[in-house]
PDB file of C-alpha atoms in Angstrom:
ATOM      1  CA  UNK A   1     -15.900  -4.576  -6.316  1.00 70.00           C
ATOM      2  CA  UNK A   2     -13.631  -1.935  -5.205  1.00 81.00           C
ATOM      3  CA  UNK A   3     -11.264  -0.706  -8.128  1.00 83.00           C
ATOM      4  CA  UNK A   4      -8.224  -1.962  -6.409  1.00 85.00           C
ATOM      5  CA  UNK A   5      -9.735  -5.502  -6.473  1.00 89.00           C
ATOM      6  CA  UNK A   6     -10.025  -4.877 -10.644  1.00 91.00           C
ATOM      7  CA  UNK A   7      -7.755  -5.896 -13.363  1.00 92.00           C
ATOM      8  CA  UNK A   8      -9.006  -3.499 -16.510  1.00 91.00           C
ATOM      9  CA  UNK A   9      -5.753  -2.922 -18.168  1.00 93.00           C
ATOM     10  CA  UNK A  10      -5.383  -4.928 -21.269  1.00 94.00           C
ATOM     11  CA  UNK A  11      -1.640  -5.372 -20.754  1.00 94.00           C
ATOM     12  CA  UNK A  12      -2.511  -7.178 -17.193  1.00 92.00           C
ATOM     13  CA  UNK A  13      -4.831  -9.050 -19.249  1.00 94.00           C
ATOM     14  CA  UNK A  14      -2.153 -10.205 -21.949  1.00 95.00           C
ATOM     15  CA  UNK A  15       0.305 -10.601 -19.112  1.00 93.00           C
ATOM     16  CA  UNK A  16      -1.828 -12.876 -17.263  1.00 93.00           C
ATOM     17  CA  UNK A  17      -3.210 -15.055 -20.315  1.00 94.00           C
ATOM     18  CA  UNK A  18       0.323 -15.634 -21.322  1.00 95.00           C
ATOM     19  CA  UNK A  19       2.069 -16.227 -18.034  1.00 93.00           C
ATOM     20  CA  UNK A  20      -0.247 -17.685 -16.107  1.00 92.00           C
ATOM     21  CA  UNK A  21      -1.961 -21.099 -15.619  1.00 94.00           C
ATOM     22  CA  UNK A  22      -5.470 -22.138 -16.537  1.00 94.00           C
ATOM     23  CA  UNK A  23      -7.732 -24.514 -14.861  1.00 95.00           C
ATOM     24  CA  UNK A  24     -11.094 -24.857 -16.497  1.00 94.00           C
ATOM     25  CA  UNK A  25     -14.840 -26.832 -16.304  1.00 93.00           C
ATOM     26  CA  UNK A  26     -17.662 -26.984 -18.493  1.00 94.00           C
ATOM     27  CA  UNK A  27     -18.688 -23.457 -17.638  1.00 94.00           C
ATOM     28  CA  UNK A  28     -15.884 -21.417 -17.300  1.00 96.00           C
ATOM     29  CA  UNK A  29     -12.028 -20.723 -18.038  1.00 95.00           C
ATOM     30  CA  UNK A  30      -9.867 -19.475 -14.634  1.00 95.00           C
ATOM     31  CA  UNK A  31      -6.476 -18.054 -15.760  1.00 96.00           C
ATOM     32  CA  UNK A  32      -4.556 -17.556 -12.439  1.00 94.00           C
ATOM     33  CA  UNK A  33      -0.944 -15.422 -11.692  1.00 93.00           C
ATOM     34  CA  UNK A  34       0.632 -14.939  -8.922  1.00 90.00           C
ATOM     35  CA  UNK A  35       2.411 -11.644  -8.081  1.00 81.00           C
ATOM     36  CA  UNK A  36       4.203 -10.844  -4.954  1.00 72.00           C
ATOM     37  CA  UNK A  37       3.631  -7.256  -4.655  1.00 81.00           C
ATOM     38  CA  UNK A  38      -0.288  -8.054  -4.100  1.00 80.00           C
ATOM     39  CA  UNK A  39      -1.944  -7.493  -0.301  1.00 87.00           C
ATOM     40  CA  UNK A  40      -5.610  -9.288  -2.145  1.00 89.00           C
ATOM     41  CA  UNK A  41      -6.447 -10.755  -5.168  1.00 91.00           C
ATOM     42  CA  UNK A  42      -7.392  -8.963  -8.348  1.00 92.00           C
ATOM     43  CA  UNK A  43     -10.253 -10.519 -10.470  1.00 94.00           C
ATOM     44  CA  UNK A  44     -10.524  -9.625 -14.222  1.00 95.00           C
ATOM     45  CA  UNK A  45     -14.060 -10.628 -16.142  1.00 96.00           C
ATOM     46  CA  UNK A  46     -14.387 -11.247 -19.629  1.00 95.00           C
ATOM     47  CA  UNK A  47     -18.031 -12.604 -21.158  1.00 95.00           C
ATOM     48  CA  UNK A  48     -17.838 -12.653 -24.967  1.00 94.00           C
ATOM     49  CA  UNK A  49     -20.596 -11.228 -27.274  1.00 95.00           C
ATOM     50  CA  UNK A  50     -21.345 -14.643 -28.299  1.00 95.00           C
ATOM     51  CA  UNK A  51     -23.118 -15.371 -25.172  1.00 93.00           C
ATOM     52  CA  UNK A  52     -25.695 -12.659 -25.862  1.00 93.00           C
ATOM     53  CA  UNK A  53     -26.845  -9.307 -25.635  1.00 95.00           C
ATOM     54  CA  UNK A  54     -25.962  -6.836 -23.158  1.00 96.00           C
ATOM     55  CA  UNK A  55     -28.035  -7.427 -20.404  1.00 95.00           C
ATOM     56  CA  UNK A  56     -27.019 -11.412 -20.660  1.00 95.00           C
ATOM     57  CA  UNK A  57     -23.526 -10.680 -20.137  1.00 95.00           C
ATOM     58  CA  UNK A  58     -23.699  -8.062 -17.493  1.00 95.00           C
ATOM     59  CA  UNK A  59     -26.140 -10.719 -15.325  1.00 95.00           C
ATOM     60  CA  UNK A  60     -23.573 -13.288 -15.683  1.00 95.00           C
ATOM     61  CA  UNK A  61     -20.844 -11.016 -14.344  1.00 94.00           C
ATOM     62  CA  UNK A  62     -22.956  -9.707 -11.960  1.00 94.00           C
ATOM     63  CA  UNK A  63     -23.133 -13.226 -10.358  1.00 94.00           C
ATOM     64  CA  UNK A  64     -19.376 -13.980 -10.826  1.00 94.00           C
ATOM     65  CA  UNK A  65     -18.365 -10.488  -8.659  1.00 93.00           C
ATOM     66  CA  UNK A  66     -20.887 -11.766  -6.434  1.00 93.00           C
ATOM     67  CA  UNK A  67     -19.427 -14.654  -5.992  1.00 92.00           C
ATOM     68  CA  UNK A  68     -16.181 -13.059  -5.328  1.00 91.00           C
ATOM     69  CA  UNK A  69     -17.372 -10.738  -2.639  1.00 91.00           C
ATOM     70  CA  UNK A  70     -18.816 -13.460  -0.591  1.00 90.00           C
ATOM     71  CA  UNK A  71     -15.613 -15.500  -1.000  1.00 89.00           C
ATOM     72  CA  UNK A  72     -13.327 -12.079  -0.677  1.00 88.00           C
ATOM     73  CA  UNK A  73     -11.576 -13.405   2.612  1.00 88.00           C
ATOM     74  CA  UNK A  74     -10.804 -16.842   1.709  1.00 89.00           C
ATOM     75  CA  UNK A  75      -8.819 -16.108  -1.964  1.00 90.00           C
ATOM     76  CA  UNK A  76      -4.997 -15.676  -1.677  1.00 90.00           C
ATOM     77  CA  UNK A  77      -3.600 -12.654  -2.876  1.00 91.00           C
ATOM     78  CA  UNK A  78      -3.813 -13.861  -6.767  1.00 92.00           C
ATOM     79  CA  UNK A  79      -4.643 -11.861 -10.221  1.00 93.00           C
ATOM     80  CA  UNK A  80      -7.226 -13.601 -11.630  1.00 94.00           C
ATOM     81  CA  UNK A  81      -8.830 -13.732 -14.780  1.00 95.00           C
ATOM     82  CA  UNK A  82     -12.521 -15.379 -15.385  1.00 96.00           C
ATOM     83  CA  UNK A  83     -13.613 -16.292 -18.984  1.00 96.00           C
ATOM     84  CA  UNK A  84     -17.585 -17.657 -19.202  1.00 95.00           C
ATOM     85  CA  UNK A  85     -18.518 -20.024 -21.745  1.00 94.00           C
ATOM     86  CA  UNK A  86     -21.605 -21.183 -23.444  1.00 94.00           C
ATOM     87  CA  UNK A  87     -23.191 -23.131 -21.266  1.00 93.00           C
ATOM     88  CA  UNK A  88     -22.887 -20.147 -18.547  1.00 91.00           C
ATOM     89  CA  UNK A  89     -25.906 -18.320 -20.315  1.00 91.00           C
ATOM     90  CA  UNK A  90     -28.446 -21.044 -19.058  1.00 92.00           C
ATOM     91  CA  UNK A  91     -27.560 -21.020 -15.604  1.00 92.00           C
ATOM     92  CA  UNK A  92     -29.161 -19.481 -12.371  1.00 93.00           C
ATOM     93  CA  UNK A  93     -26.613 -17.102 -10.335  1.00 92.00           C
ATOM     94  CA  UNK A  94     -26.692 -19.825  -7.906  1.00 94.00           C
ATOM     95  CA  UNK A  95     -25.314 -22.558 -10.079  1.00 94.00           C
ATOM     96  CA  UNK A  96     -22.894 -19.628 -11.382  1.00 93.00           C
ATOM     97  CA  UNK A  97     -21.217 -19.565  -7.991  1.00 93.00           C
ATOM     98  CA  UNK A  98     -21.521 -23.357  -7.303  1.00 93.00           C
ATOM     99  CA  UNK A  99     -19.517 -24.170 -11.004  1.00 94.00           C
ATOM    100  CA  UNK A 100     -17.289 -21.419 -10.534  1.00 94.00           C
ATOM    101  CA  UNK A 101     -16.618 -22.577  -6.664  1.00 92.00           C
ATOM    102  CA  UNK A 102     -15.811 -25.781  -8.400  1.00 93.00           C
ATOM    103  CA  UNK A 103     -13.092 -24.440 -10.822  1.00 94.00           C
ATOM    104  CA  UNK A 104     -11.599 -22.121  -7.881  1.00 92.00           C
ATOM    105  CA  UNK A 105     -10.756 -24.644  -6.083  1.00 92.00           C
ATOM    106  CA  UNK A 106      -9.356 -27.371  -9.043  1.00 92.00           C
ATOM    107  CA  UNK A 107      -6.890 -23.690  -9.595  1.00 91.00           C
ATOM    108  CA  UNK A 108      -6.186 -23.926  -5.275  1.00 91.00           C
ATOM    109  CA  UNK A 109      -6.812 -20.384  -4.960  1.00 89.00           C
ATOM    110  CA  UNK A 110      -8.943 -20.276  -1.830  1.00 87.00           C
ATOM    111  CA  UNK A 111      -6.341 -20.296   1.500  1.00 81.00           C
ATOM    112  CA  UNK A 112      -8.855 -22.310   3.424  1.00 70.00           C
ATOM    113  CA  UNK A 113     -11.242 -24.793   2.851  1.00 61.00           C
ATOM    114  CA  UNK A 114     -14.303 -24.049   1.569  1.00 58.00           C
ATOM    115  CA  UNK A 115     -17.558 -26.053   1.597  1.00 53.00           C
TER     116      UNK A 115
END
């Protein structure tokens, strides 16, 4: 992901958590904001230490960028914050992006339909 599709700031971070919405599933949190002065969405990642080691957290958010680069056309211009929960560790990238396809779309962020 480019760096202007990146929310790193942990202000942004507090400003989304506490004025924006959240939509959830089993698998992960989606805390959603919008702002008018964006021209795409901005995606912030956060995978906690409880769900493992390093290289267990960096392939889970390796799968949820992924995710977000295949679907980088059809998100409105959003900030967007992506929390991963337990049962996250167990899954294949592919049911990553199916789950988190789910939850996307409960929070209406995509601007077309999706299949």
């Amino acid at each position: 992901m480019e760096k202007a599709y990146r929310i790193k700031r942990n202000k942004d971070f507090q400003n989304i958590y506490r004025r924006g919405k959240s939509v959830a599933n089993r698998q992960f949190v989606v805390y959603t904001r919008k702002d008018a002065s964006l021209e795409h969405f901005r995606l912030g990642i956060s995978v906690s230490k409880k769900l493992g080691n390093a290289v267990q957290r960096n392939r889970i958010k390796r799968a949820i960028r992924e995710n977000f680069k295949v679907h980088k056309d059809d998100i409105i211009p959003i900030d967007l914050i992506v929390i991963a929960r337990q049962p996250s560790k167990r899954m294949t990238t592919l049911e990553i992006q199916s789950s988190l396809e789910h939850v996307l779309k409960i929070a209406k962020v995509f601007n077309k339909k999706i299949k």
